[in-house]
């Protein structure tokens, strides 16, 4: 149980989870001194089409990738809170799990459209926003509506590009069938 410690949350469909997710989680733990990162696997991303892998396959693949890494935990809350929305997940973690120092981890590609997320202003009020660089998105993300709104309240973490994505992994699987 983590109460007053700093916890990072990395949410998404994880379709499938990959070493890029693992790398940014490990960097966040080290750089921001997080005691834990929660991989919150949602049944469906509201901005994406139907997932390629089933929810149970995605949870299993994520856990397998972590190989019992104690600082990164896979959780699924959709049924518990009846929502996939980040704001509802954050409220649940604060109110039911009593988490206090939450770091909300996203990629710079997500920051560009972050102002379209439900209750984004509440999300950035309740958490500290951590943005990892993604090749081709950093400049645009720093000029985004949310970046301008938050001024210097975003932690940007520049990493060497991770040449892997869930989209490319799914394409590989589809080619092999």
PDB file of C-alpha atoms in Angstrom:
ATOM      1  CA  UNK A   1       0.000   0.000   0.000  1.00  0.00           C
ATOM      2  CA  UNK A   2       1.248   3.424  -0.976  1.00  0.00           C
ATOM      3  CA  UNK A   3      -0.224   6.376   0.848  1.00  0.00           C
ATOM      4  CA  UNK A   4       1.780   9.595   1.098  1.00  0.00           C
ATOM      5  CA  UNK A   5       4.505   8.541  -1.254  1.00  0.00           C
ATOM      6  CA  UNK A   6       4.770   9.842  -4.804  1.00  0.00           C
ATOM      7  CA  UNK A   7       2.992   7.633  -7.308  1.00  0.00           C
ATOM      8  CA  UNK A   8       3.039   7.878 -11.072  1.00  0.00           C
ATOM      9  CA  UNK A   9       0.100   6.806 -13.160  1.00  0.00           C
ATOM     10  CA  UNK A  10       0.449   5.717 -16.738  1.00  0.00           C
ATOM     11  CA  UNK A  11      -2.922   4.971 -18.228  1.00  0.00           C
ATOM     12  CA  UNK A  12      -3.937   3.562 -21.554  1.00  0.00           C
ATOM     13  CA  UNK A  13      -5.098   0.591 -23.527  1.00  0.00           C
ATOM     14  CA  UNK A  14      -1.590  -0.987 -23.479  1.00  0.00           C
ATOM     15  CA  UNK A  15      -2.455  -2.765 -26.718  1.00  0.00           C
ATOM     16  CA  UNK A  16       0.090  -4.347 -26.140  1.00  0.00           C
ATOM     17  CA  UNK A  17       2.398  -3.129 -23.358  1.00  0.00           C
ATOM     18  CA  UNK A  18       6.008  -2.856 -24.565  1.00  0.00           C
ATOM     19  CA  UNK A  19       9.538  -1.905 -23.520  1.00  0.00           C
ATOM     20  CA  UNK A  20       8.763   1.764 -24.242  1.00  0.00           C
ATOM     21  CA  UNK A  21       6.165   1.752 -21.437  1.00  0.00           C
ATOM     22  CA  UNK A  22       8.656  -0.018 -19.187  1.00  0.00           C
ATOM     23  CA  UNK A  23      11.464   2.415 -20.039  1.00  0.00           C
ATOM     24  CA  UNK A  24       9.469   5.573 -19.297  1.00  0.00           C
ATOM     25  CA  UNK A  25       8.145   4.036 -16.067  1.00  0.00           C
ATOM     26  CA  UNK A  26      11.682   3.227 -14.885  1.00  0.00           C
ATOM     27  CA  UNK A  27      12.940   6.700 -15.863  1.00  0.00           C
ATOM     28  CA  UNK A  28       9.994   8.345 -14.034  1.00  0.00           C
ATOM     29  CA  UNK A  29      10.728   6.284 -10.897  1.00  0.00           C
ATOM     30  CA  UNK A  30      14.375   7.362 -10.995  1.00  0.00           C
ATOM     31  CA  UNK A  31      14.071  11.003 -12.137  1.00  0.00           C
ATOM     32  CA  UNK A  32      11.015  12.014 -10.104  1.00  0.00           C
ATOM     33  CA  UNK A  33      11.786   9.690  -7.168  1.00  0.00           C
ATOM     34  CA  UNK A  34       8.468   7.877  -7.472  1.00  0.00           C
ATOM     35  CA  UNK A  35       7.830   5.028  -5.078  1.00  0.00           C
ATOM     36  CA  UNK A  36       5.586   3.325  -7.635  1.00  0.00           C
ATOM     37  CA  UNK A  37       4.113   3.606 -11.110  1.00  0.00           C
ATOM     38  CA  UNK A  38       0.632   2.243 -11.715  1.00  0.00           C
ATOM     39  CA  UNK A  39      -0.101   0.996 -15.208  1.00  0.00           C
ATOM     40  CA  UNK A  40      -3.826   1.595 -15.443  1.00  0.00           C
ATOM     41  CA  UNK A  41      -5.081  -0.552 -18.284  1.00  0.00           C
ATOM     42  CA  UNK A  42      -8.402   0.605 -19.676  1.00  0.00           C
ATOM     43  CA  UNK A  43     -10.780  -1.530 -21.670  1.00  0.00           C
ATOM     44  CA  UNK A  44     -10.925   1.121 -24.381  1.00  0.00           C
ATOM     45  CA  UNK A  45      -9.272   4.449 -25.121  1.00  0.00           C
ATOM     46  CA  UNK A  46     -12.047   6.976 -25.944  1.00  0.00           C
ATOM     47  CA  UNK A  47      -9.853   8.421 -28.739  1.00  0.00           C
ATOM     48  CA  UNK A  48      -8.934   5.104 -30.373  1.00  0.00           C
ATOM     49  CA  UNK A  49     -10.703   2.295 -32.184  1.00  0.00           C
ATOM     50  CA  UNK A  50     -11.431  -1.128 -30.698  1.00  0.00           C
ATOM     51  CA  UNK A  51      -8.349  -2.769 -29.122  1.00  0.00           C
ATOM     52  CA  UNK A  52      -6.546  -5.538 -31.010  1.00  0.00           C
ATOM     53  CA  UNK A  53      -5.928  -7.705 -27.921  1.00  0.00           C
ATOM     54  CA  UNK A  54      -8.609  -8.591 -25.365  1.00  0.00           C
ATOM     55  CA  UNK A  55      -8.424  -6.902 -21.965  1.00  0.00           C
ATOM     56  CA  UNK A  56      -7.261 -10.091 -20.239  1.00  0.00           C
ATOM     57  CA  UNK A  57      -4.537 -10.624 -22.892  1.00  0.00           C
ATOM     58  CA  UNK A  58      -3.333  -7.049 -22.403  1.00  0.00           C
ATOM     59  CA  UNK A  59      -3.213  -7.419 -18.612  1.00  0.00           C
ATOM     60  CA  UNK A  60      -1.349 -10.752 -18.907  1.00  0.00           C
ATOM     61  CA  UNK A  61       1.158  -9.342 -21.441  1.00  0.00           C
ATOM     62  CA  UNK A  62       1.784  -6.274 -19.251  1.00  0.00           C
ATOM     63  CA  UNK A  63       2.389  -8.390 -16.138  1.00  0.00           C
ATOM     64  CA  UNK A  64       4.687 -10.720 -18.081  1.00  0.00           C
ATOM     65  CA  UNK A  65       6.702  -7.736 -19.346  1.00  0.00           C
ATOM     66  CA  UNK A  66       7.137  -6.441 -15.790  1.00  0.00           C
ATOM     67  CA  UNK A  67       8.471  -9.781 -14.468  1.00  0.00           C
ATOM     68  CA  UNK A  68       7.459  -9.006 -10.871  1.00  0.00           C
ATOM     69  CA  UNK A  69       8.929  -5.499 -10.895  1.00  0.00           C
ATOM     70  CA  UNK A  70       7.754  -4.334  -7.472  1.00  0.00           C
ATOM     71  CA  UNK A  71       7.773  -0.642  -8.367  1.00  0.00           C
ATOM     72  CA  UNK A  72       5.415  -0.995 -11.322  1.00  0.00           C
ATOM     73  CA  UNK A  73       1.951  -2.420 -10.816  1.00  0.00           C
ATOM     74  CA  UNK A  74      -0.707  -3.338 -13.375  1.00  0.00           C
ATOM     75  CA  UNK A  75      -4.254  -2.425 -12.413  1.00  0.00           C
ATOM     76  CA  UNK A  76      -7.616  -2.341 -14.136  1.00  0.00           C
ATOM     77  CA  UNK A  77     -10.275  -0.096 -12.624  1.00  0.00           C
ATOM     78  CA  UNK A  78     -12.974   0.218 -15.317  1.00  0.00           C
ATOM     79  CA  UNK A  79     -15.383  -2.152 -13.540  1.00  0.00           C
ATOM     80  CA  UNK A  80     -14.664  -0.745 -10.090  1.00  0.00           C
ATOM     81  CA  UNK A  81     -15.323   2.864 -11.050  1.00  0.00           C
ATOM     82  CA  UNK A  82     -17.475   2.202 -14.142  1.00  0.00           C
ATOM     83  CA  UNK A  83     -15.388   4.571 -16.247  1.00  0.00           C
ATOM     84  CA  UNK A  84     -12.273   4.752 -18.410  1.00  0.00           C
ATOM     85  CA  UNK A  85     -11.944   8.517 -17.923  1.00  0.00           C
ATOM     86  CA  UNK A  86      -8.680   9.725 -16.380  1.00  0.00           C
ATOM     87  CA  UNK A  87     -10.431  12.228 -14.113  1.00  0.00           C
ATOM     88  CA  UNK A  88     -12.615   9.465 -12.592  1.00  0.00           C
ATOM     89  CA  UNK A  89      -9.592   7.207 -12.089  1.00  0.00           C
ATOM     90  CA  UNK A  90      -7.683  10.040 -10.373  1.00  0.00           C
ATOM     91  CA  UNK A  91     -10.650  10.876  -8.125  1.00  0.00           C
ATOM     92  CA  UNK A  92     -10.914   7.191  -7.177  1.00  0.00           C
ATOM     93  CA  UNK A  93      -7.191   6.988  -6.339  1.00  0.00           C
ATOM     94  CA  UNK A  94      -7.401  10.136  -4.204  1.00  0.00           C
ATOM     95  CA  UNK A  95     -10.704   9.401  -2.446  1.00  0.00           C
ATOM     96  CA  UNK A  96     -10.662   5.603  -2.082  1.00  0.00           C
ATOM     97  CA  UNK A  97      -6.944   4.772  -2.084  1.00  0.00           C
ATOM     98  CA  UNK A  98      -5.936   7.990  -0.292  1.00  0.00           C
ATOM     99  CA  UNK A  99      -3.116   8.763  -2.719  1.00  0.00           C
ATOM    100  CA  UNK A 100      -1.727  12.257  -2.356  1.00  0.00           C
ATOM    101  CA  UNK A 101       1.264  12.901  -4.627  1.00  0.00           C
ATOM    102  CA  UNK A 102       0.104  11.716  -8.031  1.00  0.00           C
ATOM    103  CA  UNK A 103       2.197  12.252 -11.135  1.00  0.00           C
ATOM    104  CA  UNK A 104       0.189  11.898 -14.331  1.00  0.00           C
ATOM    105  CA  UNK A 105       2.472  10.516 -17.057  1.00  0.00           C
ATOM    106  CA  UNK A 106       1.734  11.086 -20.744  1.00  0.00           C
ATOM    107  CA  UNK A 107       3.645  11.347 -24.007  1.00  0.00           C
ATOM    108  CA  UNK A 108       4.174  14.657 -25.789  1.00  0.00           C
ATOM    109  CA  UNK A 109       1.819  13.392 -28.528  1.00  0.00           C
ATOM    110  CA  UNK A 110      -0.988  13.306 -25.930  1.00  0.00           C
ATOM    111  CA  UNK A 111      -0.223  16.783 -24.596  1.00  0.00           C
ATOM    112  CA  UNK A 112      -1.145  18.299 -27.981  1.00  0.00           C
ATOM    113  CA  UNK A 113      -4.766  17.132 -27.643  1.00  0.00           C
ATOM    114  CA  UNK A 114      -4.913  17.067 -23.863  1.00  0.00           C
ATOM    115  CA  UNK A 115      -7.315  20.054 -23.790  1.00  0.00           C
ATOM    116  CA  UNK A 116      -9.915  17.743 -25.414  1.00  0.00           C
ATOM    117  CA  UNK A 117      -9.792  15.311 -22.476  1.00  0.00           C
ATOM    118  CA  UNK A 118     -12.747  15.339 -20.076  1.00  0.00           C
ATOM    119  CA  UNK A 119     -12.022  17.653 -17.108  1.00  0.00           C
ATOM    120  CA  UNK A 120      -8.386  18.256 -18.120  1.00  0.00           C
ATOM    121  CA  UNK A 121      -8.171  21.336 -15.872  1.00  0.00           C
ATOM    122  CA  UNK A 122      -9.173  19.209 -12.867  1.00  0.00           C
ATOM    123  CA  UNK A 123      -6.625  16.537 -13.857  1.00  0.00           C
ATOM    124  CA  UNK A 124      -3.786  19.075 -13.848  1.00  0.00           C
ATOM    125  CA  UNK A 125      -5.045  20.580 -10.585  1.00  0.00           C
ATOM    126  CA  UNK A 126      -5.124  17.197  -8.807  1.00  0.00           C
ATOM    127  CA  UNK A 127      -1.885  15.785 -10.244  1.00  0.00           C
ATOM    128  CA  UNK A 128       1.529  16.870 -11.415  1.00  0.00           C
ATOM    129  CA  UNK A 129       1.818  16.491 -15.176  1.00  0.00           C
ATOM    130  CA  UNK A 130       4.862  14.624 -16.509  1.00  0.00           C
ATOM    131  CA  UNK A 131       5.372  14.636 -20.257  1.00  0.00           C
ATOM    132  CA  UNK A 132       7.799  12.288 -21.981  1.00  0.00           C
ATOM    133  CA  UNK A 133       9.180  13.246 -25.353  1.00  0.00           C
ATOM    134  CA  UNK A 134       7.957  11.395 -28.425  1.00  0.00           C
ATOM    135  CA  UNK A 135       9.725  11.792 -31.702  1.00  0.00           C
ATOM    136  CA  UNK A 136       8.098  14.447 -33.862  1.00  0.00           C
ATOM    137  CA  UNK A 137       5.737  15.821 -31.188  1.00  0.00           C
ATOM    138  CA  UNK A 138       7.857  17.787 -28.708  1.00  0.00           C
ATOM    139  CA  UNK A 139       7.863  21.241 -30.373  1.00  0.00           C
ATOM    140  CA  UNK A 140       4.129  21.180 -31.041  1.00  0.00           C
ATOM    141  CA  UNK A 141       3.374  19.896 -27.510  1.00  0.00           C
ATOM    142  CA  UNK A 142       5.289  22.801 -25.927  1.00  0.00           C
ATOM    143  CA  UNK A 143       3.053  25.224 -27.861  1.00  0.00           C
ATOM    144  CA  UNK A 144      -0.154  23.363 -26.935  1.00  0.00           C
ATOM    145  CA  UNK A 145      -3.135  24.925 -25.164  1.00  0.00           C
ATOM    146  CA  UNK A 146      -2.356  22.979 -21.979  1.00  0.00           C
ATOM    147  CA  UNK A 147       1.358  23.895 -21.991  1.00  0.00           C
ATOM    148  CA  UNK A 148       0.427  27.576 -22.332  1.00  0.00           C
ATOM    149  CA  UNK A 149      -2.195  27.246 -19.575  1.00  0.00           C
ATOM    150  CA  UNK A 150       0.219  25.557 -17.143  1.00  0.00           C
ATOM    151  CA  UNK A 151       3.235  27.709 -18.094  1.00  0.00           C
ATOM    152  CA  UNK A 152       6.136  26.078 -16.207  1.00  0.00           C
ATOM    153  CA  UNK A 153       4.137  23.571 -14.174  1.00  0.00           C
ATOM    154  CA  UNK A 154       4.823  20.612 -16.489  1.00  0.00           C
ATOM    155  CA  UNK A 155       7.787  18.316 -16.023  1.00  0.00           C
ATOM    156  CA  UNK A 156       9.156  17.553 -19.487  1.00  0.00           C
ATOM    157  CA  UNK A 157      11.445  14.523 -19.672  1.00  0.00           C
ATOM    158  CA  UNK A 158      13.501  14.176 -22.814  1.00  0.00           C
ATOM    159  CA  UNK A 159      14.517  10.625 -23.640  1.00  0.00           C
ATOM    160  CA  UNK A 160      16.229   8.985 -26.561  1.00  0.00           C
ATOM    161  CA  UNK A 161      13.487   7.989 -28.976  1.00  0.00           C
ATOM    162  CA  UNK A 162      12.066   4.555 -28.260  1.00  0.00           C
ATOM    163  CA  UNK A 163      11.558   3.057 -31.690  1.00  0.00           C
ATOM    164  CA  UNK A 164       8.638   0.920 -30.680  1.00  0.00           C
ATOM    165  CA  UNK A 165       4.917   1.483 -30.457  1.00  0.00           C
ATOM    166  CA  UNK A 166       1.862  -0.622 -29.761  1.00  0.00           C
ATOM    167  CA  UNK A 167       0.615   0.245 -33.271  1.00  0.00           C
ATOM    168  CA  UNK A 168       3.753  -1.202 -34.888  1.00  0.00           C
ATOM    169  CA  UNK A 169       3.644  -4.294 -32.673  1.00  0.00           C
ATOM    170  CA  UNK A 170       0.029  -4.952 -33.721  1.00  0.00           C
ATOM    171  CA  UNK A 171       1.000  -4.533 -37.394  1.00  0.00           C
ATOM    172  CA  UNK A 172       3.741  -7.146 -36.973  1.00  0.00           C
ATOM    173  CA  UNK A 173       1.273  -9.613 -35.454  1.00  0.00           C
ATOM    174  CA  UNK A 174      -1.242  -8.991 -38.253  1.00  0.00           C
ATOM    175  CA  UNK A 175       1.461  -9.563 -40.906  1.00  0.00           C
ATOM    176  CA  UNK A 176       2.341 -12.919 -39.363  1.00  0.00           C
ATOM    177  CA  UNK A 177      -1.208 -14.251 -39.722  1.00  0.00           C
TER     178      UNK A 177
END
